[in-house]
mmCIF file of C-alpha atoms in Angstrom:
data_model
loop_
_atom_site.group_PDB
_atom_site.id
_atom_site.type_symbol
_atom_site.label_atom_id
_atom_site.label_comp_id
_atom_site.label_asym_id
_atom_site.label_seq_id
_atom_site.Cartn_x
_atom_site.Cartn_y
_atom_site.Cartn_z
ATOM 1 C CA MET A 18 99.943 137.520 83.781
ATOM 2 C CA SER A 19 98.292 137.536 86.972
ATOM 3 C CA LEU A 20 94.456 138.255 87.701
ATOM 4 C CA PRO A 21 94.181 141.566 87.966
ATOM 5 C CA GLY A 22 97.049 142.248 85.419
ATOM 6 C CA ILE A 23 94.816 141.936 82.543
ATOM 7 C CA PRO A 24 91.894 143.990 83.595
ATOM 8 C CA PHE A 25 94.245 146.373 83.986
ATOM 9 C CA LEU A 26 96.134 146.956 80.712
ATOM 10 C CA ILE A 27 92.457 146.898 79.445
ATOM 11 C CA ALA A 28 91.667 149.929 81.225
ATOM 12 C CA PHE A 29 94.988 151.666 80.952
ATOM 13 C CA VAL A 30 95.027 151.088 76.913
ATOM 14 C CA LEU A 31 91.742 152.170 76.360
ATOM 15 C CA VAL A 32 91.923 155.315 78.621
ATOM 16 C CA LEU A 33 95.128 156.693 76.696
ATOM 17 C CA ALA A 34 93.719 155.690 73.216
ATOM 18 C CA LEU A 35 90.247 157.564 73.943
ATOM 19 C CA GLY A 36 91.440 160.205 76.345
ATOM 20 C CA PRO A 37 92.495 162.929 73.093
ATOM 21 C CA ARG A 38 89.361 162.407 71.824
ATOM 22 C CA LEU A 39 87.034 162.403 74.338
ATOM 23 C CA ILE A 40 88.777 166.084 75.920
ATOM 24 C CA ALA A 41 88.125 167.466 72.579
ATOM 25 C CA ARG A 42 84.265 166.760 72.158
ATOM 26 C CA LEU A 43 84.055 167.820 76.347
ATOM 27 C CA ARG A 44 85.749 171.103 75.170
ATOM 28 C CA THR A 45 83.646 171.418 71.967
ATOM 29 C CA ALA A 46 80.312 170.665 73.686
ATOM 30 C CA LYS A 47 81.652 173.386 76.678
ATOM 31 C CA LYS A 48 81.295 170.748 79.510
ATOM 32 C CA VAL A 49 83.622 173.101 81.487
ATOM 33 C CA GLN A 50 84.462 172.752 85.366
ATOM 34 C CA PRO A 51 82.955 176.110 86.873
ATOM 35 C CA ILE A 52 85.317 177.179 90.114
ATOM 36 C CA SER A 53 84.549 176.827 93.355
ATOM 37 C CA GLU A 54 84.510 179.647 95.729
ATOM 38 C CA ASN A 55 85.619 177.502 98.319
ATOM 39 C CA ALA A 56 88.971 177.057 95.802
ATOM 40 C CA PRO A 57 92.002 179.605 96.364
ATOM 41 C CA LYS A 58 92.316 182.264 93.760
ATOM 42 C CA GLU A 59 94.553 180.560 91.822
ATOM 43 C CA HIS A 60 92.464 178.261 90.769
ATOM 44 C CA LEU A 61 91.001 180.660 88.924
ATOM 45 C CA ALA A 62 93.468 179.935 86.044
ATOM 46 C CA LYS A 63 91.849 176.548 85.398
ATOM 47 C CA HIS A 64 88.562 178.098 84.773
ATOM 48 C CA GLY A 65 87.717 176.708 80.818
ATOM 49 C CA THR A 66 89.260 173.061 81.195
ATOM 50 C CA PRO A 67 86.798 170.474 80.239
ATOM 51 C CA THR A 68 84.741 168.304 82.852
ATOM 52 C CA MET A 69 83.276 164.860 82.989
ATOM 53 C CA GLY A 70 86.649 162.972 82.316
ATOM 54 C CA GLY A 71 85.512 160.445 84.255
ATOM 55 C CA LEU A 72 83.763 159.111 80.998
ATOM 56 C CA LEU A 73 87.055 157.669 80.442
ATOM 57 C CA ILE A 74 87.255 155.589 83.186
ATOM 58 C CA LEU A 75 83.709 154.745 83.861
ATOM 59 C CA LEU A 76 84.372 153.024 80.213
ATOM 60 C CA ALA A 77 87.674 151.767 80.831
ATOM 61 C CA THR A 78 86.870 150.327 83.960
ATOM 62 C CA GLY A 79 83.103 148.813 82.705
ATOM 63 C CA VAL A 80 84.871 147.373 79.346
ATOM 64 C CA ALA A 81 87.376 146.266 81.419
ATOM 65 C CA THR A 82 85.968 144.168 83.795
ATOM 66 C CA LEU A 83 82.949 143.101 82.066
ATOM 67 C CA GLY A 84 85.719 141.989 79.092
ATOM 68 C CA TRP A 85 87.181 139.703 81.934
ATOM 69 C CA LEU A 86 83.540 138.086 82.882
ATOM 70 C CA VAL A 87 82.703 137.125 79.414
ATOM 71 C CA TRP A 88 86.336 135.657 78.943
ATOM 72 C CA GLU A 89 85.909 133.751 82.257
ATOM 73 C CA ARG A 90 82.270 132.768 81.569
ATOM 74 C CA THR A 91 83.302 131.337 78.201
ATOM 75 C CA SER A 92 86.083 129.514 79.467
ATOM 76 C CA ALA A 93 83.801 127.889 82.243
ATOM 77 C CA SER A 94 81.684 127.235 79.056
ATOM 78 C CA GLU A 95 84.473 125.403 76.761
ATOM 79 C CA SER A 96 85.678 123.001 80.153
ATOM 80 C CA GLY A 97 82.935 122.825 82.065
ATOM 81 C CA SER A 98 84.523 124.621 85.260
ATOM 82 C CA GLY A 99 85.783 128.316 85.231
ATOM 83 C CA LEU A 100 87.626 130.239 87.721
ATOM 84 C CA LEU A 101 84.745 131.921 89.446
ATOM 85 C CA THR A 102 81.371 130.504 90.889
ATOM 86 C CA PRO A 103 77.931 132.221 89.878
ATOM 87 C CA THR A 104 77.506 133.523 93.542
ATOM 88 C CA ARG A 105 80.669 135.622 92.848
ATOM 89 C CA ARG A 106 79.987 137.133 89.402
ATOM 90 C CA TRP A 107 77.234 138.285 90.676
ATOM 91 C CA HIS A 108 79.347 140.236 93.264
ATOM 92 C CA LEU A 109 81.540 141.341 90.855
ATOM 93 C CA ILE A 110 78.358 142.508 88.649
ATOM 94 C CA ALA A 111 76.712 144.194 91.878
ATOM 95 C CA THR A 112 80.135 145.903 92.599
ATOM 96 C CA LEU A 113 80.533 146.942 88.765
ATOM 97 C CA LEU A 114 76.364 148.182 89.290
ATOM 98 C CA VAL A 115 77.193 150.345 92.174
ATOM 99 C CA PHE A 116 81.126 151.994 90.138
ATOM 100 C CA LEU A 117 79.024 152.778 86.999
ATOM 101 C CA CYS A 118 75.774 154.247 89.325
ATOM 102 C CA GLY A 119 77.511 156.295 91.135
ATOM 103 C CA GLY A 120 79.225 157.776 87.969
ATOM 104 C CA MET A 121 75.729 158.211 86.665
ATOM 105 C CA ILE A 122 74.749 160.524 89.451
ATOM 106 C CA GLY A 123 78.189 162.414 88.852
ATOM 107 C CA VAL A 124 76.615 163.250 84.769
ATOM 108 C CA LEU A 125 73.600 164.924 86.282
ATOM 109 C CA ASP A 126 75.321 167.071 88.821
ATOM 110 C CA ASP A 127 78.205 167.970 86.563
ATOM 111 C CA VAL A 128 75.595 168.757 83.405
ATOM 112 C CA GLY A 129 73.642 170.801 85.165
ATOM 113 C CA LYS A 130 76.897 172.556 86.804
ATOM 114 C CA ALA A 131 78.231 173.064 82.637
ATOM 115 C CA ARG A 132 75.265 173.871 81.721
ATOM 116 C CA LYS A 133 74.705 177.271 84.223
ATOM 117 C CA LYS A 134 78.457 177.957 84.269
ATOM 118 C CA GLN A 135 77.531 177.649 88.290
ATOM 119 C CA ASN A 136 79.785 175.183 90.708
ATOM 120 C CA LYS A 137 76.274 175.086 92.476
ATOM 121 C CA ALA A 138 73.872 174.500 89.735
ATOM 122 C CA GLY A 139 73.953 170.800 89.761
ATOM 123 C CA LEU A 140 71.919 168.600 91.589
ATOM 124 C CA SER A 141 71.051 169.742 95.204
ATOM 125 C CA GLU A 142 72.931 168.246 98.277
ATOM 126 C CA ARG A 143 69.954 166.630 99.054
ATOM 127 C CA ALA A 144 69.308 164.529 95.521
ATOM 128 C CA LYS A 145 72.488 164.049 95.144
ATOM 129 C CA LEU A 146 72.794 162.472 98.970
ATOM 130 C CA GLY A 147 69.244 161.010 98.400
ATOM 131 C CA LEU A 148 70.619 159.449 94.741
ATOM 132 C CA GLN A 149 73.687 158.049 96.409
ATOM 133 C CA ALA A 150 71.323 156.311 99.162
ATOM 134 C CA ALA A 151 69.135 154.413 96.855
ATOM 135 C CA VAL A 152 71.903 152.904 95.362
ATOM 136 C CA ALA A 153 73.757 151.858 98.568
ATOM 137 C CA LEU A 154 70.435 150.542 100.135
ATOM 138 C CA GLY A 155 70.020 148.755 96.646
ATOM 139 C CA PHE A 156 73.291 147.214 97.414
ATOM 140 C CA ALA A 157 72.913 146.509 100.865
ATOM 141 C CA LEU A 158 69.456 144.317 100.175
ATOM 142 C CA TYR A 159 71.769 142.354 97.855
ATOM 143 C CA LEU A 160 74.053 141.740 100.049
ATOM 144 C CA TYR A 161 71.062 140.919 102.664
ATOM 145 C CA PHE A 162 69.176 138.189 100.323
ATOM 146 C CA ASP A 163 72.214 136.721 99.716
ATOM 147 C CA LYS A 164 73.257 136.094 102.918
ATOM 148 C CA HIS A 165 76.691 138.079 103.228
ATOM 149 C CA ASN A 166 79.077 137.520 106.267
ATOM 150 C CA THR A 167 78.779 139.961 108.779
ATOM 151 C CA MET A 168 81.248 139.330 111.116
ATOM 152 C CA VAL A 169 83.729 142.251 111.334
ATOM 153 C CA LEU A 170 87.330 141.537 113.507
ATOM 154 C CA GLY A 171 85.005 138.450 115.124
ATOM 155 C CA VAL A 172 81.984 140.467 116.126
ATOM 156 C CA ASN A 173 78.420 139.167 114.740
ATOM 157 C CA LEU A 174 77.279 142.965 113.793
ATOM 158 C CA GLY A 175 73.294 141.136 112.055
ATOM 159 C CA PHE A 176 71.584 143.539 110.527
ATOM 160 C CA ALA A 177 73.842 146.690 111.333
ATOM 161 C CA TYR A 178 76.058 145.032 109.353
ATOM 162 C CA TYR A 179 74.061 146.005 106.164
ATOM 163 C CA VAL A 180 73.209 149.404 107.522
ATOM 164 C CA LEU A 181 77.238 150.134 107.728
ATOM 165 C CA ALA A 182 77.655 148.624 104.682
ATOM 166 C CA ALA A 183 75.156 151.545 102.887
ATOM 167 C CA LEU A 184 77.017 154.244 105.070
ATOM 168 C CA CYS A 185 80.263 153.419 104.143
ATOM 169 C CA ILE A 186 79.559 153.767 100.285
ATOM 170 C CA ILE A 187 77.861 156.706 100.659
ATOM 171 C CA GLY A 188 80.087 158.334 102.335
ATOM 172 C CA PHE A 189 83.390 157.032 100.726
ATOM 173 C CA GLY A 190 81.486 158.535 97.597
ATOM 174 C CA ASN A 191 81.638 161.881 99.163
ATOM 175 C CA ALA A 192 85.239 161.651 100.710
ATOM 176 C CA VAL A 193 86.679 160.568 97.185
ATOM 177 C CA ASN A 194 84.300 163.449 95.937
ATOM 178 C CA PHE A 195 85.855 166.244 97.950
ATOM 179 C CA THR A 196 89.463 164.545 97.535
ATOM 180 C CA ASP A 197 89.042 165.827 93.949
ATOM 181 C CA GLY A 198 90.004 169.308 93.859
ATOM 182 C CA LEU A 199 93.834 169.276 92.620
ATOM 183 C CA ASP A 200 95.097 168.292 89.768
ATOM 184 C CA GLY A 201 96.011 164.274 89.748
ATOM 185 C CA LEU A 202 94.695 164.180 93.504
ATOM 186 C CA ALA A 203 92.107 162.214 93.628
ATOM 187 C CA SER A 204 93.267 159.678 90.542
ATOM 188 C CA GLY A 205 96.446 159.395 92.068
ATOM 189 C CA THR A 206 95.292 158.435 95.598
ATOM 190 C CA THR A 207 92.979 156.189 93.824
ATOM 191 C CA LEU A 208 95.311 154.431 92.225
ATOM 192 C CA VAL A 209 97.628 153.785 94.884
ATOM 193 C CA ALA A 210 94.382 152.766 96.780
ATOM 194 C CA ALA A 211 92.928 150.277 94.211
ATOM 195 C CA SER A 212 96.257 148.428 93.951
ATOM 196 C CA ALA A 213 96.479 147.925 97.645
ATOM 197 C CA LEU A 214 93.473 146.573 97.792
ATOM 198 C CA GLY A 215 93.515 144.732 94.461
ATOM 199 C CA TYR A 216 96.515 143.162 95.872
ATOM 200 C CA VAL A 217 95.133 141.965 99.120
ATOM 201 C CA ALA A 218 92.459 140.536 97.463
ATOM 202 C CA PHE A 219 94.324 138.568 94.813
ATOM 203 C CA ASN A 220 97.025 137.150 97.387
ATOM 204 C CA LEU A 221 95.408 137.052 100.830
ATOM 205 C CA SER A 222 91.469 137.025 100.424
ATOM 206 C CA PRO A 223 89.390 133.362 100.186
ATOM 207 C CA ASP A 224 87.339 135.677 96.814
ATOM 208 C CA PRO A 225 89.919 136.997 94.749
ATOM 209 C CA GLU A 226 87.133 137.989 91.754
ATOM 210 C CA MET A 227 87.502 141.796 93.110
ATOM 211 C CA ALA A 228 91.146 141.925 92.522
ATOM 212 C CA VAL A 229 89.558 142.162 88.639
ATOM 213 C CA PHE A 230 87.615 144.922 89.439
ATOM 214 C CA TYR A 231 90.053 146.822 91.653
ATOM 215 C CA GLY A 232 92.692 146.564 88.680
ATOM 216 C CA ALA A 233 90.369 147.412 85.943
ATOM 217 C CA LEU A 234 90.127 150.498 88.351
ATOM 218 C CA ALA A 235 93.665 151.436 89.023
ATOM 219 C CA GLY A 236 94.362 150.762 84.707
ATOM 220 C CA ALA A 237 91.934 153.363 84.591
ATOM 221 C CA CYS A 238 93.186 155.796 87.077
ATOM 222 C CA ALA A 239 96.953 155.346 85.794
ATOM 223 C CA GLY A 240 95.282 156.059 82.340
ATOM 224 C CA PHE A 241 93.659 158.822 83.350
ATOM 225 C CA LEU A 242 96.464 160.294 85.374
ATOM 226 C CA CYS A 243 97.765 161.059 81.952
ATOM 227 C CA PHE A 244 95.337 163.933 81.188
ATOM 228 C CA ASN A 245 95.071 164.833 84.703
ATOM 229 C CA ALA A 246 98.545 165.527 86.522
ATOM 230 C CA TYR A 247 99.406 169.121 86.720
ATOM 231 C CA PRO A 248 98.781 171.564 84.597
ATOM 232 C CA ALA A 249 95.293 169.216 83.731
ATOM 233 C CA ARG A 250 94.014 168.805 80.301
ATOM 234 C CA VAL A 251 90.677 167.520 81.617
ATOM 235 C CA PHE A 252 88.879 167.064 85.505
ATOM 236 C CA MET A 253 87.121 164.028 86.343
ATOM 237 C CA GLY A 254 84.257 165.745 87.888
ATOM 238 C CA ASP A 255 81.645 164.296 90.050
ATOM 239 C CA THR A 256 81.042 161.406 87.277
ATOM 240 C CA GLY A 257 84.489 160.139 88.261
ATOM 241 C CA SER A 258 85.087 161.009 91.995
ATOM 242 C CA LEU A 259 81.442 159.611 93.039
ATOM 243 C CA ALA A 260 82.410 156.364 90.838
ATOM 244 C CA LEU A 261 86.074 155.757 92.615
ATOM 245 C CA GLY A 262 84.520 156.290 96.017
ATOM 246 C CA MET A 263 81.118 154.576 95.529
ATOM 247 C CA GLY A 264 82.829 151.473 93.705
ATOM 248 C CA LEU A 265 85.991 151.617 96.000
ATOM 249 C CA ALA A 266 83.845 150.896 99.142
ATOM 250 C CA ALA A 267 81.550 148.311 97.221
ATOM 251 C CA ALA A 268 84.349 146.193 96.400
ATOM 252 C CA ALA A 269 85.877 145.874 99.950
ATOM 253 C CA VAL A 270 82.670 145.184 101.379
ATOM 254 C CA VAL A 271 81.907 142.271 99.024
ATOM 255 C CA SER A 272 85.155 140.806 99.709
ATOM 256 C CA GLN A 273 85.437 141.578 103.330
ATOM 257 C CA GLN A 274 87.962 143.985 103.698
ATOM 258 C CA GLU A 275 86.003 147.306 105.376
ATOM 259 C CA ILE A 276 88.940 147.516 107.734
ATOM 260 C CA LEU A 277 91.540 147.711 104.973
ATOM 261 C CA LEU A 278 89.628 150.146 103.032
ATOM 262 C CA PHE A 279 89.287 152.455 105.850
ATOM 263 C CA VAL A 280 93.433 152.447 105.989
ATOM 264 C CA VAL A 281 93.592 152.549 102.701
ATOM 265 C CA GLY A 282 91.773 155.413 102.101
ATOM 266 C CA ALA A 283 93.449 157.630 104.689
ATOM 267 C CA VAL A 284 93.887 160.791 102.835
ATOM 268 C CA TYR A 285 90.070 160.256 101.739
ATOM 269 C CA LEU A 286 88.608 160.144 105.367
ATOM 270 C CA ALA A 287 90.967 163.260 106.085
ATOM 271 C CA GLU A 288 89.730 165.218 103.622
ATOM 272 C CA ILE A 289 85.672 164.197 104.431
ATOM 273 C CA ALA A 290 86.979 164.617 107.901
ATOM 274 C CA SER A 291 87.941 168.719 107.340
ATOM 275 C CA MET A 292 85.201 169.525 105.796
ATOM 276 C CA MET A 293 83.357 168.096 108.445
ATOM 277 C CA LEU A 294 85.131 169.746 111.029
ATOM 278 C CA GLN A 295 85.118 173.188 109.359
ATOM 279 C CA ARG A 296 80.994 173.067 108.549
ATOM 280 C CA TYR A 297 79.785 171.606 111.967
ATOM 281 C CA VAL A 298 82.829 174.085 114.124
ATOM 282 C CA PHE A 299 81.564 176.558 112.155
ATOM 283 C CA LYS A 300 78.332 176.772 112.861
ATOM 284 C CA TYR A 301 78.791 175.964 116.945
ATOM 285 C CA ARG A 302 81.075 179.470 117.004
ATOM 286 C CA ARG A 303 78.220 181.369 114.910
ATOM 287 C CA ILE A 304 75.802 180.634 117.416
ATOM 288 C CA LYS A 305 77.831 180.633 120.075
ATOM 289 C CA HIS A 306 79.575 183.609 119.320
ATOM 290 C CA GLY A 307 78.444 185.648 116.189
ATOM 291 C CA LEU A 308 78.975 185.548 113.080
ATOM 292 C CA GLU A 309 82.331 188.071 112.797
ATOM 293 C CA TYR A 310 84.073 185.661 115.593
ATOM 294 C CA ALA A 311 83.408 182.511 113.170
ATOM 295 C CA GLN A 312 84.679 183.833 109.824
ATOM 296 C CA SER A 313 88.020 185.046 112.134
ATOM 297 C CA HIS A 314 88.646 181.270 114.350
ATOM 298 C CA ARG A 315 87.928 178.903 111.571
ATOM 299 C CA VAL A 316 89.642 175.093 112.373
ATOM 300 C CA PHE A 317 91.120 175.328 108.782
ATOM 301 C CA ARG A 318 92.472 178.256 106.345
ATOM 302 C CA ARG A 319 90.225 176.680 103.684
ATOM 303 C CA ALA A 320 88.705 173.328 103.461
ATOM 304 C CA PRO A 321 88.958 170.657 102.351
ATOM 305 C CA LEU A 322 92.392 169.914 103.876
ATOM 306 C CA HIS A 323 94.246 170.117 100.799
ATOM 307 C CA HIS A 324 93.501 173.382 99.930
ATOM 308 C CA HIS A 325 94.449 174.486 103.393
ATOM 309 C CA PHE A 326 98.097 173.519 102.406
ATOM 310 C CA GLU A 327 97.808 175.794 99.488
ATOM 311 C CA GLU A 328 96.799 178.743 102.009
ATOM 312 C CA LEU A 329 99.866 177.398 103.768
ATOM 313 C CA GLY A 330 102.095 178.887 100.871
ATOM 314 C CA TRP A 331 102.317 174.860 99.512
ATOM 315 C CA HIS A 332 102.269 174.643 95.674
ATOM 316 C CA GLU A 333 99.573 172.947 94.282
ATOM 317 C CA VAL A 334 102.297 169.931 92.812
ATOM 318 C CA GLN A 335 104.007 169.914 96.226
ATOM 319 C CA VAL A 336 100.233 169.396 97.840
ATOM 320 C CA VAL A 337 99.389 166.581 94.806
ATOM 321 C CA VAL A 338 102.576 164.324 95.473
ATOM 322 C CA ARG A 339 102.681 164.478 99.280
ATOM 323 C CA PHE A 340 99.420 163.060 99.386
ATOM 324 C CA TRP A 341 99.968 160.658 97.590
ATOM 325 C CA MET A 342 103.142 160.035 99.883
ATOM 326 C CA MET A 343 100.591 159.649 102.487
ATOM 327 C CA ALA A 344 98.251 157.625 100.593
ATOM 328 C CA LEU A 345 101.039 155.246 99.785
ATOM 329 C CA ALA A 346 102.364 154.884 103.544
ATOM 330 C CA ALA A 347 98.720 153.914 104.554
ATOM 331 C CA ALA A 348 98.332 151.579 101.391
ATOM 332 C CA LEU A 349 101.997 149.675 103.125
ATOM 333 C CA VAL A 350 100.248 149.555 106.672
ATOM 334 C CA GLY A 351 97.353 148.388 105.436
ATOM 335 C CA ILE A 352 99.031 145.708 103.504
ATOM 336 C CA LEU A 353 101.617 145.344 106.485
ATOM 337 C CA CYS A 354 99.101 144.548 109.484
ATOM 338 C CA ILE A 355 95.809 144.217 108.297
ATOM 339 C CA GLY A 356 95.983 142.762 105.010
ATOM 340 C CA GLY A 357 94.636 139.419 106.330
ATOM 341 C CA MET A 358 92.280 140.908 108.989
ATOM 342 C CA ARG A 359 88.702 140.209 108.969
#
């Protein structure tokens, strides 16, 4: 079986095995998702659905990745040579730590929301961004002391590379967070993105170790989708979405797939861009023309972008499936055109 295949299967089976029990416990503990005031009114029917299902993704990805690392290290000790160098093992561990730290930030946010039953009762935007920045800067420092390659598209970015790497982790963490607004949307698009990045890492990259993490992440998302597809039995919450975004970005940086990430992650970028446009154009028009004008001249009917299409009359399942198709198309473009580019 290929390098990412075993972690994929382990993570997939773990989620399927543990999912029903965790969902029941979350429901008993009343860890339910408050419905965002930004969501269409049809989403009120989702009230009472358990959140923090991202714990399944964290556990399955962590166990599958660490299990593979233990197996590889044991094999190396017995044979005298392993599949990975010590540096590559640390790359994989550092990426997993970013992923898990993103999940822990999400846990803090989700617990606050569930306790107070308000969507804005979790971490403040400033606190959440500050914690993400701390994790991203810590990872950037690791890359700096590891003397990570700072060349991108033939240009040596020098110290600026580490700053951009940290911003990439923060940005994608929030982009996936915004994408997680419909049943199966974030888990499905991440299954596609992780699979594409893992394929390129395993087949076209000189550093194939990230294929292990990508495989585990894709397997966890595939398993989670069985519970998260419409109508969702559980939401991943910020626990899952922040982990997915920050983990994907960290893995792409380590495996030198920065450009590919931006292509494969086109859906994430469209979602966060729609939020930024909606917010800042609204602020500008409110200052320039007044509140009433700004409210009646929004860029989108509702943001993020998936809610805009719901407001146009698309059913939630139509939006999700079409966004999955967009993600698949972006993944194919990335593999065919940019897979081997650095």
